[in-house]
Coordinates of C-alpha atoms in Angstrom, one line a residue:
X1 CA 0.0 0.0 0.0
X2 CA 1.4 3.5 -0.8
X3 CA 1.4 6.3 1.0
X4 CA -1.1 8.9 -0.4
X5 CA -3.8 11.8 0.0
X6 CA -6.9 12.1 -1.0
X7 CA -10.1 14.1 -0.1
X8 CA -13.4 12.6 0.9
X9 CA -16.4 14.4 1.5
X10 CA -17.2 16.0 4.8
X11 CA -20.6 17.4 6.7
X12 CA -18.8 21.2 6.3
X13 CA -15.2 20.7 4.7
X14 CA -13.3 18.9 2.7
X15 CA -12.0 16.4 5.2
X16 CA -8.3 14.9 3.8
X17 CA -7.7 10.6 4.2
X18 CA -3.9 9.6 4.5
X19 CA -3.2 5.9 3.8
X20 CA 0.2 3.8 4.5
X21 CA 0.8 0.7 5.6
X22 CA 2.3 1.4 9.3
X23 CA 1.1 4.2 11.0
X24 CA 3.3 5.2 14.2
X25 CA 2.7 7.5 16.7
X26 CA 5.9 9.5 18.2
X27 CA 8.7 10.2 16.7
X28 CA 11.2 9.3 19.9
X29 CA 13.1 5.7 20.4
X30 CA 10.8 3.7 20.0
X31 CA 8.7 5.2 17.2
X32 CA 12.1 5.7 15.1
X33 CA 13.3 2.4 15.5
X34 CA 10.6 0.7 14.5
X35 CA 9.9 3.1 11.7
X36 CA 13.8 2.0 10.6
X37 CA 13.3 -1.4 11.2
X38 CA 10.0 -1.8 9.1
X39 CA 10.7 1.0 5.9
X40 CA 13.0 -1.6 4.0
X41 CA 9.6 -3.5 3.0
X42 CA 6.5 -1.3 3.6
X43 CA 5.7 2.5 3.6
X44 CA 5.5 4.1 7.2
X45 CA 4.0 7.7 8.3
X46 CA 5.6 8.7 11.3
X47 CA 3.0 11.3 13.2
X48 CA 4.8 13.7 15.7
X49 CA 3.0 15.8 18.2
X50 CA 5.7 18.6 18.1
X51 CA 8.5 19.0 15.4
X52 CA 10.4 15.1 15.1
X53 CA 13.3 16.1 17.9
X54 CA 11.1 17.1 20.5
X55 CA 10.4 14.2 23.1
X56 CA 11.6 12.6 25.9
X57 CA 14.1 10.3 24.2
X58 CA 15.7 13.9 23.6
X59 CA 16.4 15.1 27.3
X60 CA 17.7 11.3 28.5
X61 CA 20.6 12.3 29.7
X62 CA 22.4 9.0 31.2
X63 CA 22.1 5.7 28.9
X64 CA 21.5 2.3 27.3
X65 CA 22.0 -0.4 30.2
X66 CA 23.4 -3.5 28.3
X67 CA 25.9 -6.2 29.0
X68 CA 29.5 -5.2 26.9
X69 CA 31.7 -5.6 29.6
X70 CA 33.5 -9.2 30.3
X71 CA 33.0 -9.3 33.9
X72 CA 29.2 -8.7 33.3
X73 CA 26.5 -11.0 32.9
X74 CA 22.7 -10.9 31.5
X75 CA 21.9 -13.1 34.5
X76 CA 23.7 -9.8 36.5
X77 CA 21.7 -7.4 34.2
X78 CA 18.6 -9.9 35.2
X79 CA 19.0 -9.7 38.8
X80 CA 19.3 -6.0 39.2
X81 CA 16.1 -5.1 37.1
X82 CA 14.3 -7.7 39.3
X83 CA 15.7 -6.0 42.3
X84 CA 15.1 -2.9 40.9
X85 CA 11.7 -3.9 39.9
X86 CA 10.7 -4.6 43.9
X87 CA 9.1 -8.2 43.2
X88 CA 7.1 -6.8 40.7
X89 CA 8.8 -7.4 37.5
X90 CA 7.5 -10.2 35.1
X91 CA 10.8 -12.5 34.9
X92 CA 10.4 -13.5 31.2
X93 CA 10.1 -10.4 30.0
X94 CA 13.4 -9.0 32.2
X95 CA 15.4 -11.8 30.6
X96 CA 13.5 -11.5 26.9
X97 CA 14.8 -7.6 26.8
X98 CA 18.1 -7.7 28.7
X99 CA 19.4 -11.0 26.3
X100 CA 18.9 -8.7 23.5
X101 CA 20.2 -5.7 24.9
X102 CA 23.7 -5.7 23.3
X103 CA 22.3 -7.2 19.3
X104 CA 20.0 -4.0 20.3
X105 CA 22.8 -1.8 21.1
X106 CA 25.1 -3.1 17.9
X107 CA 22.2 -1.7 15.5
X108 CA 22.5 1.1 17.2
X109 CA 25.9 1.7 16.7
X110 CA 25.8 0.5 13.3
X111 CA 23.6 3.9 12.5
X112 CA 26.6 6.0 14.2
X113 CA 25.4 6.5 17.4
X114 CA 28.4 7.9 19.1
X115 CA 28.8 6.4 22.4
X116 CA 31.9 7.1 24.5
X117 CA 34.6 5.5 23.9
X118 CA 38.4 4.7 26.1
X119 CA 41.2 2.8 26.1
X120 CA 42.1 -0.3 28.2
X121 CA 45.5 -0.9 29.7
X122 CA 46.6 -2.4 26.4
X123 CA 45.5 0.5 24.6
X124 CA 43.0 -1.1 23.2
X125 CA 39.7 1.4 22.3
X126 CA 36.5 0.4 24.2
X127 CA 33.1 1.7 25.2
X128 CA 32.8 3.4 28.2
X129 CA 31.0 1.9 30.5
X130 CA 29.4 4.0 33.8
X131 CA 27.1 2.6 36.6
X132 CA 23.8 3.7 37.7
X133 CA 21.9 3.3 40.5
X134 CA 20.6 0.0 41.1
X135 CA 23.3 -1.9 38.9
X136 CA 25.6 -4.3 40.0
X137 CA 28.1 -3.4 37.1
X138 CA 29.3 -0.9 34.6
X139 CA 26.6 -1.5 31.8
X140 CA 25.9 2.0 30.9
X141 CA 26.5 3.2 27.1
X142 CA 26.4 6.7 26.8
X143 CA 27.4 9.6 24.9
X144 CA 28.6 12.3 27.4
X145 CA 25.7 13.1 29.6
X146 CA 23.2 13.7 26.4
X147 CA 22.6 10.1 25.4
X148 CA 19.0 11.0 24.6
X149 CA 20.0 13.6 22.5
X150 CA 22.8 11.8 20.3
X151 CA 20.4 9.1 19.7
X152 CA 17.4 11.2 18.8
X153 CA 19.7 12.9 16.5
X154 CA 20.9 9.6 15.2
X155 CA 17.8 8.1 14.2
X156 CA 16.8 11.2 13.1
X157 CA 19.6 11.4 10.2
X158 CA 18.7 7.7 9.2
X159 CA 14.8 8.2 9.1
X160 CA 15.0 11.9 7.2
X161 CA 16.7 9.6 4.3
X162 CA 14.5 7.1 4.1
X163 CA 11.9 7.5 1.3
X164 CA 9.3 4.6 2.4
X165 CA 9.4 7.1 5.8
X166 CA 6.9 10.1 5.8
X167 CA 7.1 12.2 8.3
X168 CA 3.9 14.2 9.7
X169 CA 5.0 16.5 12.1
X170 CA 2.9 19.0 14.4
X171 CA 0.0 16.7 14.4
X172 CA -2.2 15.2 17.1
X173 CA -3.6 12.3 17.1
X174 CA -7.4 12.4 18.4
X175 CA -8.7 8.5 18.6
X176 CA -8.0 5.2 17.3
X177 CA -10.6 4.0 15.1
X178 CA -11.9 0.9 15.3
X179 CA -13.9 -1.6 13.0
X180 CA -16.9 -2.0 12.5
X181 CA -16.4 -5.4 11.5
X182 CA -13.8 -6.6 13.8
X183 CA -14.1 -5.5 17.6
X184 CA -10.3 -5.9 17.9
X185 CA -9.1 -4.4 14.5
X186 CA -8.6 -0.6 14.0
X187 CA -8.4 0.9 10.6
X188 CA -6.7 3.9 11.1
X189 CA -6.6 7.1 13.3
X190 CA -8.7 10.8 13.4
X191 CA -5.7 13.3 13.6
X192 CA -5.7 16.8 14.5
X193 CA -3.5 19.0 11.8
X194 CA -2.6 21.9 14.1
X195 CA -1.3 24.3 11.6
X196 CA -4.1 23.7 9.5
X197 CA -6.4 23.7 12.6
X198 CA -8.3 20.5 11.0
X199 CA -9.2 16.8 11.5
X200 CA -7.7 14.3 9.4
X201 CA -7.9 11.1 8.9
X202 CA -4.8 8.4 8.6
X203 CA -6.0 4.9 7.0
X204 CA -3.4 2.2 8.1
X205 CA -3.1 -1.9 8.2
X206 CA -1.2 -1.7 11.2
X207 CA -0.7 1.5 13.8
X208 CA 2.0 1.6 16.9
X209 CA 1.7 3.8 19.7
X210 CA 5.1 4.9 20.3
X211 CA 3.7 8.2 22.7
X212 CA 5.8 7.9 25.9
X213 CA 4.4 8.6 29.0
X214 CA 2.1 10.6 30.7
X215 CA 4.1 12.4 33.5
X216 CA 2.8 15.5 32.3
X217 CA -0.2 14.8 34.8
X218 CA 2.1 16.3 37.8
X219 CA 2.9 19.3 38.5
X220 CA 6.7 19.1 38.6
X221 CA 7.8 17.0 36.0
X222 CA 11.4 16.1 34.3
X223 CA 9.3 15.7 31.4
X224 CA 9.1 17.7 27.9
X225 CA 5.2 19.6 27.7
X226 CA 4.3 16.7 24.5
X227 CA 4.4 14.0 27.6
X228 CA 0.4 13.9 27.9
X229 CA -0.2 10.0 28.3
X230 CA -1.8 10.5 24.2
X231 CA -1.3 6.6 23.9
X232 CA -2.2 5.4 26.7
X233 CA -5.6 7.4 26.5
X234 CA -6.6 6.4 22.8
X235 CA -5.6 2.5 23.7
X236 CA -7.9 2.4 27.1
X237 CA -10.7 4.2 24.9
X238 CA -10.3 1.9 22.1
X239 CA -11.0 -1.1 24.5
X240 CA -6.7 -2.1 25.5
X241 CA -6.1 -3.4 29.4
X242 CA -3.5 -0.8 31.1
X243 CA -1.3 -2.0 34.3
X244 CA 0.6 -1.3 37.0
X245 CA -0.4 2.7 36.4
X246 CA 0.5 3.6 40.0
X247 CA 3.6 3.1 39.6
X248 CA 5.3 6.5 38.5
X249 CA 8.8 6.6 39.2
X250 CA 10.0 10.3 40.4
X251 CA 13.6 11.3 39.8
X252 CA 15.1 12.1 42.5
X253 CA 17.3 15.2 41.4
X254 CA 16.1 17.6 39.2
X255 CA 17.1 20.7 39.0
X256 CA 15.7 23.3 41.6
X257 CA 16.3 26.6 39.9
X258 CA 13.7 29.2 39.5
X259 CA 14.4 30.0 35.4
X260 CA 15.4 26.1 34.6
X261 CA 12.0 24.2 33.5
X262 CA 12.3 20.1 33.4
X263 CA 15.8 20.0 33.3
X264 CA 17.5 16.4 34.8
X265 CA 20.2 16.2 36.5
X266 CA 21.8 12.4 35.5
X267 CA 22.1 10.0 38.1
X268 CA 25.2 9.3 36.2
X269 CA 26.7 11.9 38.8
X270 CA 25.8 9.6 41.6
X271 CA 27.3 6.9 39.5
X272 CA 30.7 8.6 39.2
X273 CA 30.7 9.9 43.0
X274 CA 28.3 12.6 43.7
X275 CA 26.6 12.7 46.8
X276 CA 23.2 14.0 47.9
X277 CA 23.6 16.3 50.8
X278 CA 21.7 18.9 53.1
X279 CA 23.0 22.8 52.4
X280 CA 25.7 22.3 54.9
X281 CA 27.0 19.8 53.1
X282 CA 25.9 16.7 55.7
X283 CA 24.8 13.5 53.9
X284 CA 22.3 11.8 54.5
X285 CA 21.1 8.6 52.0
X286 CA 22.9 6.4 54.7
X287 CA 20.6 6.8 57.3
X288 CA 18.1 5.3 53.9
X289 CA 19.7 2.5 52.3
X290 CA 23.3 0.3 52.9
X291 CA 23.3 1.4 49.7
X292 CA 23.7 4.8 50.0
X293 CA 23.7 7.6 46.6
X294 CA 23.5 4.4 44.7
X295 CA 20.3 3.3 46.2
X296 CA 17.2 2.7 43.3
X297 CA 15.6 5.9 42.5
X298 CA 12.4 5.0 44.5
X299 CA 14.6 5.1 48.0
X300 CA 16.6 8.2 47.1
X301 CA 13.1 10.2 46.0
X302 CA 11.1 9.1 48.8
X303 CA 14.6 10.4 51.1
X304 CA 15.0 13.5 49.5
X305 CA 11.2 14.3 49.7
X306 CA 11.4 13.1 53.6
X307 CA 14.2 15.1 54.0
X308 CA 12.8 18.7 52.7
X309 CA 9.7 18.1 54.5
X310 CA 11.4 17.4 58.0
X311 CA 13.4 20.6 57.8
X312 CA 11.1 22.6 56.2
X313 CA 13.7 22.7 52.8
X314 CA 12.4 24.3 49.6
X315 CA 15.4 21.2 48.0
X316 CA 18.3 19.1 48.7
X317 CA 21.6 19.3 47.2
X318 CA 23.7 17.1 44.5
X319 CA 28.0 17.5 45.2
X320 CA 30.3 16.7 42.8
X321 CA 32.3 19.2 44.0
X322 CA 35.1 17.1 45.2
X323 CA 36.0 15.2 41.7
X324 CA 38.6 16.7 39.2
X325 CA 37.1 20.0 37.1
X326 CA 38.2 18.3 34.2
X327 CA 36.6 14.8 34.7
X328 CA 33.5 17.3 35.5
X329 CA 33.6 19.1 32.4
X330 CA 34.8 16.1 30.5
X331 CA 31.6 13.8 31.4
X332 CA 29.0 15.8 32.2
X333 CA 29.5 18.7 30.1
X334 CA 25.3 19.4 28.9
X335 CA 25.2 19.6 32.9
X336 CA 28.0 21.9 33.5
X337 CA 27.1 24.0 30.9
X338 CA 23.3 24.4 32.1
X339 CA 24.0 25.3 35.4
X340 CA 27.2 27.6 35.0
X341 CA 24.6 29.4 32.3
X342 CA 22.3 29.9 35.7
X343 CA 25.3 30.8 38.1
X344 CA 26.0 27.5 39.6
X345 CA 29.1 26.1 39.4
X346 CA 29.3 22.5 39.3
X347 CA 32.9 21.9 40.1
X348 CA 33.0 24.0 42.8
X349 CA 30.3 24.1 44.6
X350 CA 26.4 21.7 44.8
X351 CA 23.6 21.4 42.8
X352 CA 20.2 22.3 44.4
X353 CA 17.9 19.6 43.4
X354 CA 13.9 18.2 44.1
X355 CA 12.2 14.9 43.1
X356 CA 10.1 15.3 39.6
X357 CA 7.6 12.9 38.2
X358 CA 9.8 11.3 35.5
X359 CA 8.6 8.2 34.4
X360 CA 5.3 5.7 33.8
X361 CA 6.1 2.3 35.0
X362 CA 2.9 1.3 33.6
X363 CA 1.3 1.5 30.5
X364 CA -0.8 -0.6 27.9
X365 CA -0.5 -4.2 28.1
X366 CA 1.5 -5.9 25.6
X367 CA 3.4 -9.1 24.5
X368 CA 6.7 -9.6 23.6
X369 CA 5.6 -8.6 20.3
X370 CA 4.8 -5.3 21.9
X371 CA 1.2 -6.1 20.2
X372 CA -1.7 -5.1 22.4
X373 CA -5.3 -6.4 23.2
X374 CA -5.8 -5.2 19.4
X375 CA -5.0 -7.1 17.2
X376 CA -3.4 -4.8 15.0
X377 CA -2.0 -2.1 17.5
X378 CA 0.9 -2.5 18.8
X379 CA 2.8 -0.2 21.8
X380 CA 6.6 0.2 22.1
X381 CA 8.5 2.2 25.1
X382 CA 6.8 4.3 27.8
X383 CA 3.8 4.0 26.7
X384 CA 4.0 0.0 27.1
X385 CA 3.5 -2.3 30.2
X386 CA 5.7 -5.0 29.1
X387 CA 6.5 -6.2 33.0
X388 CA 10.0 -5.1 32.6
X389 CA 10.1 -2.3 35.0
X390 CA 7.6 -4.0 37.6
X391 CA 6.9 -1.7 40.9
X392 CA 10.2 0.9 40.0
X393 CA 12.5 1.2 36.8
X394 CA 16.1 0.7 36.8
X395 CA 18.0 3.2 35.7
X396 CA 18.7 3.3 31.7
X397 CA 16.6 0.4 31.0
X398 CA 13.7 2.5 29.2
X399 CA 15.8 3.5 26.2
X400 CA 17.0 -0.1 25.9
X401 CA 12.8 -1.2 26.3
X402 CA 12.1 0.9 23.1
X403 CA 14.9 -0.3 20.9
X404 CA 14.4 -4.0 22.3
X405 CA 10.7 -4.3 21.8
X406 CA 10.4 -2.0 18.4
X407 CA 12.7 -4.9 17.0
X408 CA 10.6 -7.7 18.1
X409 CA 7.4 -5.6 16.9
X410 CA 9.2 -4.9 13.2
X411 CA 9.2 -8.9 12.7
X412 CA 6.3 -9.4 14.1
X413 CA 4.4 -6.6 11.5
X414 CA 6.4 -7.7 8.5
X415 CA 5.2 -11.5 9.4
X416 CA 1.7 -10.6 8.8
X417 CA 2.4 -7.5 6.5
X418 CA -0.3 -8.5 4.2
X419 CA -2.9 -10.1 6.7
X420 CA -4.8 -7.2 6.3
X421 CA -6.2 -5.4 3.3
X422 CA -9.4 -4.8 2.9
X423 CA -10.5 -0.9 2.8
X424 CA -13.6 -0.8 5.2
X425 CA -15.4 2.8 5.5
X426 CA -14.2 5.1 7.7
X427 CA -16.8 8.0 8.9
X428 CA -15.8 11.4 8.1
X429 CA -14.7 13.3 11.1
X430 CA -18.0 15.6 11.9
X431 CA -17.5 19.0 13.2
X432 CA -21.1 20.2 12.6
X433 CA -22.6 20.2 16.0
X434 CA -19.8 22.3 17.3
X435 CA -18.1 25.6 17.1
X436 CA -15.1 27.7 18.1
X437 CA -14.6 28.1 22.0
X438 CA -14.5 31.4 23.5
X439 CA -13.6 30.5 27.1
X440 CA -10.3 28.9 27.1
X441 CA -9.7 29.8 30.4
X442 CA -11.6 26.7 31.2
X443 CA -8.9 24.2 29.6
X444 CA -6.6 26.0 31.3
X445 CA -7.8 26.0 35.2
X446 CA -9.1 22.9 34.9
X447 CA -5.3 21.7 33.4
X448 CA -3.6 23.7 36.6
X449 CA -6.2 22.1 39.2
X450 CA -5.6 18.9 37.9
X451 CA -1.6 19.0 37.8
X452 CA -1.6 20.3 41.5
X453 CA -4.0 18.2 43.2
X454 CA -1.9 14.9 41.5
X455 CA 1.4 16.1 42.9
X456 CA -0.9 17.2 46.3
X457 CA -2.7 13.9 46.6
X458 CA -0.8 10.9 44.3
X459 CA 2.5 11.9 44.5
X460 CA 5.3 10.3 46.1
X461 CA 3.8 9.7 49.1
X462 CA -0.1 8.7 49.7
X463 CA -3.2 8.0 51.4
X464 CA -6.7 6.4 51.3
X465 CA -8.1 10.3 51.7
X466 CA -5.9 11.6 49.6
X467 CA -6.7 9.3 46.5
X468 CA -10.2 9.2 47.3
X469 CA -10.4 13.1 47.2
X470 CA -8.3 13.1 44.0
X471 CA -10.6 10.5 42.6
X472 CA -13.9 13.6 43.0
X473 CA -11.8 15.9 41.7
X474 CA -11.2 13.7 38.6
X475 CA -15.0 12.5 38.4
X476 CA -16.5 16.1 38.2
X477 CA -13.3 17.5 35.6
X478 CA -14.3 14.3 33.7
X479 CA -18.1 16.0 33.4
X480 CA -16.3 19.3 32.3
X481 CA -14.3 18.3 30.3
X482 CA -16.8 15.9 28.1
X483 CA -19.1 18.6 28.0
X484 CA -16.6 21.3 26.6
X485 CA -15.0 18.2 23.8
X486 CA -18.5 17.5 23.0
X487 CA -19.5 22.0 21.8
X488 CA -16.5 23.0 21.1
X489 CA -13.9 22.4 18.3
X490 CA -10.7 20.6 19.1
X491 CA -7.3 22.0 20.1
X492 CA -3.6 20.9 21.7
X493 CA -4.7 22.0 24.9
X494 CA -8.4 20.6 25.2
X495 CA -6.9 17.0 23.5
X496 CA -4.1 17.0 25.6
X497 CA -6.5 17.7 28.7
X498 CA -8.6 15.0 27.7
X499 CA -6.2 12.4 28.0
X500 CA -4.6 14.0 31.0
X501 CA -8.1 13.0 32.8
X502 CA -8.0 9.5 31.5
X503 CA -4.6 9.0 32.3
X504 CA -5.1 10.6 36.0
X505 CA -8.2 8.1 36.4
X506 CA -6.2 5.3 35.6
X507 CA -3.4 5.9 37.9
X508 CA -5.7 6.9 41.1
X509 CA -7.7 3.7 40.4
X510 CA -5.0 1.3 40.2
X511 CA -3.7 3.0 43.6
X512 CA -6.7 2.4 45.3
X513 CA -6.6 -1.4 44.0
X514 CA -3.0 -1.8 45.3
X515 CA -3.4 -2.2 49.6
X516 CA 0.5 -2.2 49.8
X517 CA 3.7 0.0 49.5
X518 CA 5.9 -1.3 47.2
X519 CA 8.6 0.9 44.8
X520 CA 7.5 3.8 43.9
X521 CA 3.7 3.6 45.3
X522 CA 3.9 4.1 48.9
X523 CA 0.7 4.6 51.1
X524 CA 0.9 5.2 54.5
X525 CA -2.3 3.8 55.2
X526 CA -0.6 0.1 54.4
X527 CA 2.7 0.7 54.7
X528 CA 3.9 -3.2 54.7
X529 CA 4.6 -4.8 51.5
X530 CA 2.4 -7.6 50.6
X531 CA 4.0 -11.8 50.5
X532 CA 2.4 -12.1 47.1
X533 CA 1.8 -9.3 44.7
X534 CA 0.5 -9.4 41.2
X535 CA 0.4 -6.3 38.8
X536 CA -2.7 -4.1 39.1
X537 CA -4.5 -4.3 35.8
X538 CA -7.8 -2.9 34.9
X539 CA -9.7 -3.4 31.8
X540 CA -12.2 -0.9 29.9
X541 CA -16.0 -1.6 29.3
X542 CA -16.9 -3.4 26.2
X543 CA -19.0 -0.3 25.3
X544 CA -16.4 2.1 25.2
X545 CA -15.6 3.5 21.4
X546 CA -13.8 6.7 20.5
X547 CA -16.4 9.8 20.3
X548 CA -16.5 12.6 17.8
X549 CA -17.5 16.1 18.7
X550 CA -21.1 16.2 19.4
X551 CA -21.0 12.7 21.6
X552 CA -21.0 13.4 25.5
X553 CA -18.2 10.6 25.7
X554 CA -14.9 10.5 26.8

């Protein structure tokens, strides 16, 4: 099937149908490596919310985790991630991804990726390996301290020369549509154009959400603004099981600066000797973990945050202080750079620092396929509940989740590349019930009230009350919100709102299932950790669809 354009006719426009034979959505690891993987043998579109660089593959900052070095082992890798993972982690799935983490790496490289590189004692040239917390080893690939950022650039170079690869960049995708002939089949996706400020429609055999997470849904967040839980939302509303939501990992050291928005500090530092400290320069993760700086980044968050609130601190603070400048400059330089540019000098004196939502442990349900409850939608990276992460993630394993499982989806599409081909009826988008809002002051208080009360109420630590009053808040933004989608014409910020709310639901719901602490989900109305635990997974209603403007759903 090519990739074309065509017009069909609408209630009030001329409404524009895309067709191609893969349609992924997000343009970060994951959604580039599949699109690279799959381009040789069918034509892909690649939709991006933003332009193609912007995402959250672009600000990770420390690594690949993967087994390069001799004294390693993927039974070592295995064992950390189920550490890591708090007893949560589906086993199978920690040893399917972390067996193919170097072959997944060696692609990698072989499109130029330019990790760091040293010599040995024999002079031989070698990959520089750093350690993270959680890992028993040095496993980390990395390029500097803006891994993320090489890679995205990487892929980017290969894709832009591809010409089976179409890019559609500053477009939102609305809903998932689904047959009318098979209740697990979708045959393409409503998208919203935002420079034309129109619906569109893209027809496709096979569609993979590739959207990342939904971290957004805090109110201090690591994450870039395009971090809205999109795929998450469209799979629960197209009828996909979603799990282990409560777990949202917080990273324990951003930076706590009053003109610096979302900007990570790597735990790379604690890797190569930083230490977290009070502003007198007393430490204090000993008194959390044996473990100390290195502890997993559920301990270390849930310290810091115990910390600030026992003093009455607006932060804590990172010291690298005491390395070499030049080993400073030399491996962190994206970090040096940022702060000196805000007055803070790394090498001589400690990096202020908070705990930011960072990261979605859970996700849609999928195989090792990275196929989901439909049967021809698939979901790769942070987006994805694959069981790898379990109740916390290890550090640098999500970059390695996207690469991993976009391979295993590739073979799995081109498999079954012409399984489908029929060209069932897709319903023109309708926009005739609805008109232009004048009160967008709505989106936006009900986007700030939402935001707070999450970081208020499910953050890193909670309670019965405080997720049961989060869950009221949620029910009556719900109303509001389905009543302003169902008059009013679409937009980034009502869309990205929308799924916000879904996402938010999801997350509060599957807390109130869990009656444990474990990882990152810690309540202190059952503080012990439970002898068996399974993952939390809720399924939607068989009734739920995707709604068009004019419907009073959600």
């Amino acid at each position: 099937m090519k990739s074309v354009t065509s017009s069909l006719s609408s209630t009030d426009s001329q409404a524009i149908e895309h067709q191609c034979d893969v349609l992924i959505i997000g343009s970060g690891a994951a959604g580039l490596s599949l699109a690279l993987r799959l381009a040789d043998h069918c034509n892909v579109i690649v939709l991006s919310k933003s332009d193609r660089n912007e995402g959250s593959t672009r600000y990770a900052q420390g690594g690949i985790a993967a087994v390069f070095d001799e004294e390693d082992s993927v039974d070592a890798h295995v064992a950390d991630t189920l550490n890591a993972g708090a007893g949560l982690c589906d086993e199978d799935a920690v040893r399917f991804t972390t067996s193919r983490a170097k072959d997944a790496l060696t692609w990698l490289i072989g499109y130029g990726v330019p990790f760091d590189k040293e010599q040995n004692d024999k002079g031989e040239e070698r990959f520089h390996l750093t350690r993270e917390g959680g890992h028993s080893h040095r496993r980390i690939l990395h390029a500097a301290d803006a891994t993320g950022e090489a890679l995205q650039i990487t892929l980017n170079d290969a894709v832009s020369n591809h010409p089976n690869i179409h890019f559609f960049e500053r477009y939102n995708a609305i809903d998932l549509i689904k047959s009318s002939q098979k209740d697990d089949h979708c045959t393409g996706c409503y998208v919203w154009n935002r420079q034309r400020e129109h619906v569109e429609v893209i027809r496709a055999r096979y569609i993979a959400l590739a959207t990342g997470g939904g971290s957004k849904v805090y109110q201090y967040t690591s994450n870039p603004d395009v971090s809205s839980g999109d795929g998450i939302a469209m799979a629960w509303r197209a009828g996909c099981r979603v799990a282990n939501m409560e777990f949202n990992q917080f990273h324990p050291t951003c930076l706590y600066h009053p003109q610096a928005r979302n900007f990570l500090i790597s735990e790379a530092l604690r890797g190569e000797g930083a230490q977290l400290c009070h502003a007198d320069g007393t430490r204090f993760m000993q008194n959390f973990d044996e473990r100390g700086d290195l502890a997993p980044r559920d301990i270390v968050a849930r310290a810091i945050d115990f910390e600030m609130k026992r003093l009455g601190e607006d932060c804590m603070y990172l010291d690298i202080s005491h390395k070499p400048a030049d080993f400073i400059v030399k491996h962190f330089p994206n970090i040096y750079r940022r702060c000196r540019a805000l007055g803070i000098d790394i090498t001589r004196e400690a990096i202020p620092v908070v705990p930011a939502a960072h990261y979605s442990c859970g996700g849609v349900m999928t195989d090792f396929n990275a196929k989901t409850d439909l049967d021809n939608v698939y979901a790769i990276g942070e987006v994805a509940y694959t069981g790898l992460h379990g109740a916390n993630r290890m550090a640098s394993n999500s970059l390695l989740e996207c690469v991993v499982y976009a391979s295993s989806a590739a073979e799995h599409i081109l498999s079954r590349l012409d399984d489908f081909s029929e060209q069932e009826a897709i319903a023109p988008w309708d926009e005739s019930q609805v008109s232009n809002s004048d009160e967008e002051v709505i989106i936006q208080h009900n986007w700030h009230e939402l935001r707070l009360f999450m970081w208020d109420y499910v953050g890193i630590v909670r309670t019965n009350k405080r997720l049961e009053r989060a869950l009221r808040r949620i029910t009556l933004l719900e109303q509001e919100i389905q009543e302003y989608y169902a008059h009013f014409r679409v937009s980034n910020n009502l869309l990205e709102l929308r799924n916000l709310v879904t996402v938010a639901e999801l997350i509060v719901r599957c807390a109130m299932q869990r009656k444990e602490s474990r990882g990152l989900h810690f309540n202190l109305d059952y503080p012990d950790t439970a002898q068996h635990p399974t993952p939390t997974i809720l399924a939607p209603s068989k009734s739920q669809t995707h709604h068009l403007p004019g419907d009073l759903g959600l």
